[in-house]
JSON list of C-alpha atoms in Angstrom, two decimals:
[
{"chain": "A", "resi": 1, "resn": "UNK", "atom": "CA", "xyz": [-184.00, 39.83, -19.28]},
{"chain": "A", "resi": 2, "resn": "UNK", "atom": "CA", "xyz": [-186.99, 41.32, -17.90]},
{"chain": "A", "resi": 3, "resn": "UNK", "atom": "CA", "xyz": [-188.37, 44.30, -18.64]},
{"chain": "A", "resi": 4, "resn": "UNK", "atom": "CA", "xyz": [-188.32, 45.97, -15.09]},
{"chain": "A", "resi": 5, "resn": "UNK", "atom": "CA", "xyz": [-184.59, 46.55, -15.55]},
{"chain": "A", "resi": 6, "resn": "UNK", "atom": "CA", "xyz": [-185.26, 47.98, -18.84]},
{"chain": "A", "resi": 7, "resn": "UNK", "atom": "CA", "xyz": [-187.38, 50.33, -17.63]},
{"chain": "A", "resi": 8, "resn": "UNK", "atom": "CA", "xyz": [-185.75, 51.35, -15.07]},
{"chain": "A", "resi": 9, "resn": "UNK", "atom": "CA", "xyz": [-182.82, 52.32, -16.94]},
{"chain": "A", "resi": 10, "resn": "UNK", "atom": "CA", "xyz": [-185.10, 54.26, -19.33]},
{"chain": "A", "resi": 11, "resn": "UNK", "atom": "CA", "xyz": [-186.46, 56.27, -16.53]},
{"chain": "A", "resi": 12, "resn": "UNK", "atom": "CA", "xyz": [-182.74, 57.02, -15.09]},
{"chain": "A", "resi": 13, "resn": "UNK", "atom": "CA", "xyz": [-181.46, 58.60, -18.31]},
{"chain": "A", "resi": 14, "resn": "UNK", "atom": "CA", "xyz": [-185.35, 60.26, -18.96]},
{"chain": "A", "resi": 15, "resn": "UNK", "atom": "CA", "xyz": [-184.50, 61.60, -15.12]},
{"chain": "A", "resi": 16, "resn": "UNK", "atom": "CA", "xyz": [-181.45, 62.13, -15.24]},
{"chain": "A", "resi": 17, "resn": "UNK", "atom": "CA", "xyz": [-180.38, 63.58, -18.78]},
{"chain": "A", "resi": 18, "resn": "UNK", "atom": "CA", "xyz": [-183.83, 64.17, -20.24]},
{"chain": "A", "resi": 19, "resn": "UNK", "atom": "CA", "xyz": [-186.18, 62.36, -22.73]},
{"chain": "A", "resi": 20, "resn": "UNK", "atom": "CA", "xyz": [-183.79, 63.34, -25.95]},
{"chain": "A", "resi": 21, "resn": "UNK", "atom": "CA", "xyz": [-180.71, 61.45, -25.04]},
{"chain": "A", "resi": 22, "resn": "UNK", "atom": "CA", "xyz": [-183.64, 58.79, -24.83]},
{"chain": "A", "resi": 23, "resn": "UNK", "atom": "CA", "xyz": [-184.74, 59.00, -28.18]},
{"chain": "A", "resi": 24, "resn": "UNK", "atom": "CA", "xyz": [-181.37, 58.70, -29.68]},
{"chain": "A", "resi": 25, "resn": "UNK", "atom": "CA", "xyz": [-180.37, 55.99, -27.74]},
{"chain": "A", "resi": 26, "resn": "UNK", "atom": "CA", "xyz": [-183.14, 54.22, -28.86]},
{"chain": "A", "resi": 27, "resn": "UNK", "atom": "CA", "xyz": [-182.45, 55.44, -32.38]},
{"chain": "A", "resi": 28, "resn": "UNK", "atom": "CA", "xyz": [-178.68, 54.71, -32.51]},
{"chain": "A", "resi": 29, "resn": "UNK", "atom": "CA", "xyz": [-180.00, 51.55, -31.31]},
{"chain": "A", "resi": 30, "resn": "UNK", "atom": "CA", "xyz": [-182.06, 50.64, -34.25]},
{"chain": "A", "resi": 31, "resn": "UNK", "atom": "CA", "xyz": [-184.05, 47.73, -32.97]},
{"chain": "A", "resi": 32, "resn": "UNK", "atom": "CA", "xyz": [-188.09, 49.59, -33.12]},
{"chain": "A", "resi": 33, "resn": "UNK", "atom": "CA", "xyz": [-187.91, 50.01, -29.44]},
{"chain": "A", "resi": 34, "resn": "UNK", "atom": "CA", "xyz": [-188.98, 53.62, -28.09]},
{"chain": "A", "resi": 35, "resn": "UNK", "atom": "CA", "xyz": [-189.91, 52.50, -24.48]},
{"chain": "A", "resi": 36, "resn": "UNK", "atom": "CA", "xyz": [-189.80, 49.14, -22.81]},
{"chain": "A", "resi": 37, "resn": "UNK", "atom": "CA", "xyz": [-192.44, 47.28, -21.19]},
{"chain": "A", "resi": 38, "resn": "UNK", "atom": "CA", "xyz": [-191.90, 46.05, -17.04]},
{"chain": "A", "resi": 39, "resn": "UNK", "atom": "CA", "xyz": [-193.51, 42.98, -17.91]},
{"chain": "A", "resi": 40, "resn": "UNK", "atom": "CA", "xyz": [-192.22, 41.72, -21.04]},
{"chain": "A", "resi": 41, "resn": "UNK", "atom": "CA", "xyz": [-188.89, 39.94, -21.48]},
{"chain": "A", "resi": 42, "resn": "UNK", "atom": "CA", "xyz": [-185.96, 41.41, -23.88]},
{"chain": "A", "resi": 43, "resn": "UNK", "atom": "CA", "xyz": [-182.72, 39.95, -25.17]},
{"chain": "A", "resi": 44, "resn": "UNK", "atom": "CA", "xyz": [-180.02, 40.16, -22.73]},
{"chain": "A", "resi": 45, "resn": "UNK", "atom": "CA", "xyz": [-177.60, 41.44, -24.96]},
{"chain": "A", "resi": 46, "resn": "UNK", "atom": "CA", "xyz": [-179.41, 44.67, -25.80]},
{"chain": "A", "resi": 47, "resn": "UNK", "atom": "CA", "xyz": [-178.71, 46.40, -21.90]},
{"chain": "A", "resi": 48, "resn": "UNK", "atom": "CA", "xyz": [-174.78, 46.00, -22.69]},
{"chain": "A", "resi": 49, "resn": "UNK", "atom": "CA", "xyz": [-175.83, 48.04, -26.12]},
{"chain": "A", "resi": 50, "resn": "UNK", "atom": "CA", "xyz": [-177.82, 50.28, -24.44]},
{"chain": "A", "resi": 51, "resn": "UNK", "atom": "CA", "xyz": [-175.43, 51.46, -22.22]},
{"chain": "A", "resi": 52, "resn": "UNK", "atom": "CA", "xyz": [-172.74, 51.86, -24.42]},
{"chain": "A", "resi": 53, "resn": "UNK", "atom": "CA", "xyz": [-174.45, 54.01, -26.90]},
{"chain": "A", "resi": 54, "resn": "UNK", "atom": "CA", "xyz": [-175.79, 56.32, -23.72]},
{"chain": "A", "resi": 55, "resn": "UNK", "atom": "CA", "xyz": [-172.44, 56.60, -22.01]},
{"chain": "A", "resi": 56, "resn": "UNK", "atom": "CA", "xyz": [-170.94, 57.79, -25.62]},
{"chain": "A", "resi": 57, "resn": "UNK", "atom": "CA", "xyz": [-173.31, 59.80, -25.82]},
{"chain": "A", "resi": 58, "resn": "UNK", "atom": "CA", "xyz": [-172.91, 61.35, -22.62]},
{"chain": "A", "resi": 59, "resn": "UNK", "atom": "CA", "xyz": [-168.65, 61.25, -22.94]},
{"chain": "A", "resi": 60, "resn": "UNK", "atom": "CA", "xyz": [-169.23, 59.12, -19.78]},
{"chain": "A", "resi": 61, "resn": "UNK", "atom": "CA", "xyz": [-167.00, 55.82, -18.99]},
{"chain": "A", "resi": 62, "resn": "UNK", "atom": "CA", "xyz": [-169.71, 53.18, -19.11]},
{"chain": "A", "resi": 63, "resn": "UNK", "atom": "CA", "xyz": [-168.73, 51.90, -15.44]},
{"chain": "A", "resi": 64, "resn": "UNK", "atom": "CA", "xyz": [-169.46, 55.18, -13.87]},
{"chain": "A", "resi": 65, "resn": "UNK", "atom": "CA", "xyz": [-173.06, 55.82, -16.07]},
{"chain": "A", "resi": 66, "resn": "UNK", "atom": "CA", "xyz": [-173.70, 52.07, -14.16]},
{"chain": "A", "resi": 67, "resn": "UNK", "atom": "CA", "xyz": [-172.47, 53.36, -11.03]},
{"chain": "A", "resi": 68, "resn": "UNK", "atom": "CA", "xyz": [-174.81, 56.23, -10.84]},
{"chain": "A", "resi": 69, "resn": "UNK", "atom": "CA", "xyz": [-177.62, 54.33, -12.36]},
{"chain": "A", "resi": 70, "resn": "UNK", "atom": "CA", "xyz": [-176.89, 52.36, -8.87]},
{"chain": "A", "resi": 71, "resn": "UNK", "atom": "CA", "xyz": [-177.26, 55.56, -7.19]},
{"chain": "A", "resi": 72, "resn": "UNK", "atom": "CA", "xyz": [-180.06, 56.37, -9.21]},
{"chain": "A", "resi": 73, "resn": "UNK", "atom": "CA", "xyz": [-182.28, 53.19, -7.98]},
{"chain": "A", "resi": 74, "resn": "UNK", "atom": "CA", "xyz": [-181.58, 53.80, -4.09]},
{"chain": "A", "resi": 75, "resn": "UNK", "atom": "CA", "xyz": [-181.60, 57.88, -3.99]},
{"chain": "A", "resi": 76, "resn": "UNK", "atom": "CA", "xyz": [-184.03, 59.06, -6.91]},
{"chain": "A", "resi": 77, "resn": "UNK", "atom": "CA", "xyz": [-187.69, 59.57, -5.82]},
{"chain": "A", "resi": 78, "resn": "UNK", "atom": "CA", "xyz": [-189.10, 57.64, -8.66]},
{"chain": "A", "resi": 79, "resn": "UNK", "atom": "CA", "xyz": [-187.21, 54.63, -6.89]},
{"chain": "A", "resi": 80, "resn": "UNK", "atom": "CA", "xyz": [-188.46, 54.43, -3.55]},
{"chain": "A", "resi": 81, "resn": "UNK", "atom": "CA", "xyz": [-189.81, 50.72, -3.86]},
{"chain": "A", "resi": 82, "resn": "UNK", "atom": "CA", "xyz": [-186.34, 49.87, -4.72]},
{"chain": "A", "resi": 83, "resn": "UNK", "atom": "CA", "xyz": [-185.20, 51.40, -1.65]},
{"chain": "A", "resi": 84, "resn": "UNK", "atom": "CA", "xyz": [-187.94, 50.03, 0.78]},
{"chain": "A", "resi": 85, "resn": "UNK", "atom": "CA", "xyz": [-186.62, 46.35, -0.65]},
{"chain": "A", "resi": 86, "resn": "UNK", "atom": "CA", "xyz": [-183.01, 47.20, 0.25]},
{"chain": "A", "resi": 87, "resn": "UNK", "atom": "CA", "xyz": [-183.88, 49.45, 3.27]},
{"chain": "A", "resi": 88, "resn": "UNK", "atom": "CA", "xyz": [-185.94, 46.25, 4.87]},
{"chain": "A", "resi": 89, "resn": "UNK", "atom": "CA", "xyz": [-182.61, 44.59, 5.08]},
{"chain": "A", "resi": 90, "resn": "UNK", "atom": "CA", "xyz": [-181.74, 46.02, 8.45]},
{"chain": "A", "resi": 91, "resn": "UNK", "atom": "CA", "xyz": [-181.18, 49.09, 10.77]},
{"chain": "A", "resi": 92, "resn": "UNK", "atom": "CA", "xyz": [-178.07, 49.96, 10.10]},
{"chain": "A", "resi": 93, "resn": "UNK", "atom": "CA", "xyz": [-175.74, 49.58, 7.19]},
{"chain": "A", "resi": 94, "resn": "UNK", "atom": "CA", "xyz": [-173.72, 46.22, 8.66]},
{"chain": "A", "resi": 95, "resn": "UNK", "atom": "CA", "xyz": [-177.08, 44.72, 8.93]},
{"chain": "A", "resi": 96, "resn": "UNK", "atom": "CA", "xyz": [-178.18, 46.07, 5.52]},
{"chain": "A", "resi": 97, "resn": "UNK", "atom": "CA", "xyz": [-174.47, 44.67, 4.21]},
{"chain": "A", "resi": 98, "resn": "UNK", "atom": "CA", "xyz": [-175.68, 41.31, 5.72]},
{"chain": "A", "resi": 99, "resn": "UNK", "atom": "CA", "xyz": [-179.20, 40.95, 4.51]},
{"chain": "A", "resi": 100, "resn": "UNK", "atom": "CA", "xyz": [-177.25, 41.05, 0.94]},
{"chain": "A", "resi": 101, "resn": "UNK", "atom": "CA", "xyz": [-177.34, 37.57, -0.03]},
{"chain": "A", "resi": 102, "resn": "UNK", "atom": "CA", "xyz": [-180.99, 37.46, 0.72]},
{"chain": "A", "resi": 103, "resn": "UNK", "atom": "CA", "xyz": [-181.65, 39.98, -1.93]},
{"chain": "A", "resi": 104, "resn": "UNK", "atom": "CA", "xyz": [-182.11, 38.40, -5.09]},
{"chain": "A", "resi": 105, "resn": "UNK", "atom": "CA", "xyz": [-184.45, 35.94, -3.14]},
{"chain": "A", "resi": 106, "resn": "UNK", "atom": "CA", "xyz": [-186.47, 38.98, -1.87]},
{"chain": "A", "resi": 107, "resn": "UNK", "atom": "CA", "xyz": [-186.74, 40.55, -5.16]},
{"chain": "A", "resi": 108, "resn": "UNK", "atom": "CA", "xyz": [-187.79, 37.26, -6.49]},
{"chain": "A", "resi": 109, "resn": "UNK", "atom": "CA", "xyz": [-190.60, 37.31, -3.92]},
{"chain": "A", "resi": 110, "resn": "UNK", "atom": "CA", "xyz": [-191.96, 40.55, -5.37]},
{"chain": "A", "resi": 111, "resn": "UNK", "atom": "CA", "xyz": [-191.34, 40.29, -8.90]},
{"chain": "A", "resi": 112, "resn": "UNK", "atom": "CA", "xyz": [-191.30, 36.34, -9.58]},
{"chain": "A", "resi": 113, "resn": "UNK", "atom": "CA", "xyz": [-189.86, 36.83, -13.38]},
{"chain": "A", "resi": 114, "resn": "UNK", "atom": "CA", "xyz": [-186.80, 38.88, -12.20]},
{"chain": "A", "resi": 115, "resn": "UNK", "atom": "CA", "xyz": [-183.41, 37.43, -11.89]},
{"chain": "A", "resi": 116, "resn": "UNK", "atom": "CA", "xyz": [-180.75, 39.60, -9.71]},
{"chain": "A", "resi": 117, "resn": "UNK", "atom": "CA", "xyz": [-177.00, 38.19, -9.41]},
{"chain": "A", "resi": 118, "resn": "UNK", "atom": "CA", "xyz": [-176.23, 35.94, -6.84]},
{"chain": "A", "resi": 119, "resn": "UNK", "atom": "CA", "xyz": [-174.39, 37.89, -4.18]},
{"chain": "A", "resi": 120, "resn": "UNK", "atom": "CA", "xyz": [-171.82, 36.35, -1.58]},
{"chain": "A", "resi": 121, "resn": "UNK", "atom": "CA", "xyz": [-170.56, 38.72, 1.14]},
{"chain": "A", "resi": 122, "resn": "UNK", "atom": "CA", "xyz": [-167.39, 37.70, 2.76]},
{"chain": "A", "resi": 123, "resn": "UNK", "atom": "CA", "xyz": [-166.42, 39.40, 6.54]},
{"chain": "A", "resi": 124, "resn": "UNK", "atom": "CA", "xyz": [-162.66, 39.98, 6.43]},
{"chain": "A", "resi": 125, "resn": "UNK", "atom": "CA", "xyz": [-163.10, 41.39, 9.98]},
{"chain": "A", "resi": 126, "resn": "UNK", "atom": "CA", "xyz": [-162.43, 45.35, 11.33]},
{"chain": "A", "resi": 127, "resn": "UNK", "atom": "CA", "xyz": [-164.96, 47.11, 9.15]},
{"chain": "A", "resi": 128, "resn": "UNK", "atom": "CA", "xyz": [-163.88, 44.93, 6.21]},
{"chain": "A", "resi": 129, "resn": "UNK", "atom": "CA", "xyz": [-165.76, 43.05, 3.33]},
{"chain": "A", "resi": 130, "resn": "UNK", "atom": "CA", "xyz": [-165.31, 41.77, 0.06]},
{"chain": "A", "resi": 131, "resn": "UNK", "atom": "CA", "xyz": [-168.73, 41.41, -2.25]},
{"chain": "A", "resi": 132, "resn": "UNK", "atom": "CA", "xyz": [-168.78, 38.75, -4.82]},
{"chain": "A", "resi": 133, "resn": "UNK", "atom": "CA", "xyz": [-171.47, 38.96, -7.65]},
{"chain": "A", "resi": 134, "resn": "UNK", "atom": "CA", "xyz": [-171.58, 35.68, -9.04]},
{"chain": "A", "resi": 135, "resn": "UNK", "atom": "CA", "xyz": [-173.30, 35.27, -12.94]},
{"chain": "A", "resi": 136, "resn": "UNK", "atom": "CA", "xyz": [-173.51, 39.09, -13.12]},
{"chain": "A", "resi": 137, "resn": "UNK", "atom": "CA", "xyz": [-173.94, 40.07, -16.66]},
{"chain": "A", "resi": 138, "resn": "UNK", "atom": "CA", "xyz": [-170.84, 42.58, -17.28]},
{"chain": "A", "resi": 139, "resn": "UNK", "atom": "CA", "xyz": [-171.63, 45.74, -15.51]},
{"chain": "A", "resi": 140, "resn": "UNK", "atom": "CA", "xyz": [-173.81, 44.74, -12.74]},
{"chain": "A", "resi": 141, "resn": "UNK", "atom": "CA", "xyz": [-171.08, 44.95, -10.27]},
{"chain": "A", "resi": 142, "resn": "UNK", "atom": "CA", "xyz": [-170.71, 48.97, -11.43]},
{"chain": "A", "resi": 143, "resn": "UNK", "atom": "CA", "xyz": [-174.58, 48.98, -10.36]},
{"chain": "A", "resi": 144, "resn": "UNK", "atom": "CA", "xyz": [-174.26, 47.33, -6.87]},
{"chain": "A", "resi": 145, "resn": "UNK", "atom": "CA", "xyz": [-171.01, 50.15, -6.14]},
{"chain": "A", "resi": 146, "resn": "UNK", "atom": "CA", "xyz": [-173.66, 52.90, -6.94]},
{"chain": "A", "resi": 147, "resn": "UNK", "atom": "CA", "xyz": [-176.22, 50.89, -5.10]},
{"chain": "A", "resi": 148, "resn": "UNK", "atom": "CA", "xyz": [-173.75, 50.36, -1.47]},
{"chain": "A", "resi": 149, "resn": "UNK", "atom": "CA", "xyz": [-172.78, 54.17, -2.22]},
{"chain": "A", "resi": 150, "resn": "UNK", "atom": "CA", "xyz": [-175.53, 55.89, -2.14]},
{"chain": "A", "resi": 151, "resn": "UNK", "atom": "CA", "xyz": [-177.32, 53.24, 0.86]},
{"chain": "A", "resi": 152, "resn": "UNK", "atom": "CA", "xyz": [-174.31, 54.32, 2.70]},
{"chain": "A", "resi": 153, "resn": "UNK", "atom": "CA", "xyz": [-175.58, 57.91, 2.74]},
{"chain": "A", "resi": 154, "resn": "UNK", "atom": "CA", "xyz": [-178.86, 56.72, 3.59]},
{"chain": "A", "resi": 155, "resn": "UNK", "atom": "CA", "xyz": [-177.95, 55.09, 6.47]},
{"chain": "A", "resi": 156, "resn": "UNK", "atom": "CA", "xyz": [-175.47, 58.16, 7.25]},
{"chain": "A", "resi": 157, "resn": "UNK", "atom": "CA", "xyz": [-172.85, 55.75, 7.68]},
{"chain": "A", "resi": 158, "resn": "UNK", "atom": "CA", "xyz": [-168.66, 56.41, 6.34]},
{"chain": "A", "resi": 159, "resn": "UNK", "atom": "CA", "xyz": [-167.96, 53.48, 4.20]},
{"chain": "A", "resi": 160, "resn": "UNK", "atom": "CA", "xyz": [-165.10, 53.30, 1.18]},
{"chain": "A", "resi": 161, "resn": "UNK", "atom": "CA", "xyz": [-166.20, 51.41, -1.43]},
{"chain": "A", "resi": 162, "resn": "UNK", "atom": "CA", "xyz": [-164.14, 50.00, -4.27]},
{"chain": "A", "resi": 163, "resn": "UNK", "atom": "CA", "xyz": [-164.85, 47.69, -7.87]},
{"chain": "A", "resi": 164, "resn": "UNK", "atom": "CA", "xyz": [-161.61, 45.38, -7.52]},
{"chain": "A", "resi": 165, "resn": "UNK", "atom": "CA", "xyz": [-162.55, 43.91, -11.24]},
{"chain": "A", "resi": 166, "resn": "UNK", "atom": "CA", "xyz": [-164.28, 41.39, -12.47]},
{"chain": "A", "resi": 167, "resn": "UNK", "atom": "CA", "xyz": [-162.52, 37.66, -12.15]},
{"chain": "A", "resi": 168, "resn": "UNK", "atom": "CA", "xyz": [-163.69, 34.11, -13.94]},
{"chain": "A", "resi": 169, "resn": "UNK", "atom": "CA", "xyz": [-167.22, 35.68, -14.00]},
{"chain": "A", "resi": 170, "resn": "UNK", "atom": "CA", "xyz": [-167.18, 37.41, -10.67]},
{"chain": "A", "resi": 171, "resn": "UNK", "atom": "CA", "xyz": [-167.25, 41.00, -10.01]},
{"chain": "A", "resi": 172, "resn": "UNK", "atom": "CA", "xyz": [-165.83, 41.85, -6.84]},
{"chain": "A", "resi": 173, "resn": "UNK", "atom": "CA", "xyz": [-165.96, 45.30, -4.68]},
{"chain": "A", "resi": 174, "resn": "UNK", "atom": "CA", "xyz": [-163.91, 45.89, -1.21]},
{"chain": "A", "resi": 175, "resn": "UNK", "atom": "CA", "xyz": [-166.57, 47.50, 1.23]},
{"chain": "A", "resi": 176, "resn": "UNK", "atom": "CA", "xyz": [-164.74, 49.31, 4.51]},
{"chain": "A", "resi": 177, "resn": "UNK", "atom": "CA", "xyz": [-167.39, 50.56, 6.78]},
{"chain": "A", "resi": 178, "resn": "UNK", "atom": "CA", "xyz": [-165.46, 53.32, 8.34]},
{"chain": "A", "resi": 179, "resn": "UNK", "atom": "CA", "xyz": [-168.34, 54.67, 10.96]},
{"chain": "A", "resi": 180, "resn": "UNK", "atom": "CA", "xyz": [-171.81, 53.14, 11.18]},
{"chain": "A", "resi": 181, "resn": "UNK", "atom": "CA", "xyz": [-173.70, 56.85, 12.92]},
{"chain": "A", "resi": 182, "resn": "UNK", "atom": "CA", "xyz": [-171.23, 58.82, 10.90]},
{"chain": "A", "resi": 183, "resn": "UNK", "atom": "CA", "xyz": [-173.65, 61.42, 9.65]},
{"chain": "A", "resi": 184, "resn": "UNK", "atom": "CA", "xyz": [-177.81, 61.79, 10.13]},
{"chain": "A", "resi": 185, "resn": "UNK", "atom": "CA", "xyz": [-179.73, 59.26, 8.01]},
{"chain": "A", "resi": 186, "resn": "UNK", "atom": "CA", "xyz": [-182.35, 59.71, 5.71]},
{"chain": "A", "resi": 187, "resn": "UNK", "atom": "CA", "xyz": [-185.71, 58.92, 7.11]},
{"chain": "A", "resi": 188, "resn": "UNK", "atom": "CA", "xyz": [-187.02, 55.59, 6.66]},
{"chain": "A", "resi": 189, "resn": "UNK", "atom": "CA", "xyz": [-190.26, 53.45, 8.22]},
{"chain": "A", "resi": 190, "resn": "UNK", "atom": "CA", "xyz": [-191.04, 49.65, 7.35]},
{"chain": "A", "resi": 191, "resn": "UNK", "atom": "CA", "xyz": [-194.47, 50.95, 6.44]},
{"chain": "A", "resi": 192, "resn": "UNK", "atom": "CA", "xyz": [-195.36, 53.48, 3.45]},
{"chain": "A", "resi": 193, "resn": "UNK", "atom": "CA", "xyz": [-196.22, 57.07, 4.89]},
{"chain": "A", "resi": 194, "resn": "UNK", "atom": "CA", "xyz": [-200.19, 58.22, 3.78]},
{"chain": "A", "resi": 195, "resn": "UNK", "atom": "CA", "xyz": [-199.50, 61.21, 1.01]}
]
């Protein structure tokens, strides 16, 4: 798996709960790591081990340390190349719910080593959708629910969002986009504003 994801989970519990809970993660994890490289490639296996160890840690239900780690990626400051990537999907948040399956190949285009799930979106009609993340390692569909959560507040649209499990492999979530101009938006511009 690479590294970016790694890292990025690293930085979301150095953010969010502090460099300590860090360090003994990485301890109760026993495997010489004490910060991971974006570049390099790591076992699959050790995220699911990872997260486990944090969310005890924490007295957190795994699914919901995902979930905000979702939220993390989108509404953290560290993260706004994450969401310029998901932002460029479209004006408004059916557009961005659209642009979904094109993600993976997107992120592909800007980091060639990293493989996202494959996403199907599926229009039941009247605000309705049903999100299917196909060869999603276990968890990843807790991510995406942080991930359409907290773009929904970006967008300022009133969307109910729901993880309906995960079935032969596929984790699915029930999207109902309420009101599109529900609230004020967080600023956003294709291009990157001069500091």
């Amino acid at each position: 798996m690479n590294g970016l994801i790694y890292r990025s989970f690293e930085n979301f519990l150095r953010n969010t709960y502090g460099a300590e809970l860090w360090l003994r993660t990485m301890e109760e994890l026993d495997e010489g790591i004490e910060s991971f490289e974006p570049m390099f490639e790591y076992d699959a296996t050790l995220i699911q081990r990872i997260t486990l160890i944090a969310s005890e840690f924490l007295d957190k239900p795994r699914e919901v340390l995902l979930e905000d780690f979702g939220t993390y990626l989108v509404a953290h400051p560290s993260s706004e190349r994450v969401r310029r990537l998901l932002r460029f999907g479209g004006v408004d948040y059916k557009d961005f719910l659209d642009s979904l399956e094109d993600l993976r190949g997107r992120a592909h285009l800007a980091v060639p080593d990293l493989e996202l799930p494959e996403v199907r979106l599926e229009e039941l009609g009247k605000g309705e959708f049903e999100l299917h993340c196909q060869g999603a390692d276990d968890g990843a569909g807790h991510v995406y629910v942080g991930l359409l959560r907290a773009l929904a507040d970006d967008y300022g649209a009133l969307v109910l969002i729901d993880f309906d499990g995960r079935h032969n492999g596929v984790d699915q979530i029930s999207v109902r986009l309420l009101e599109s101009d529900y609230s004020e938006g967080r600023g956003f511009a294709l291009t990157q504003q001069a500091s």
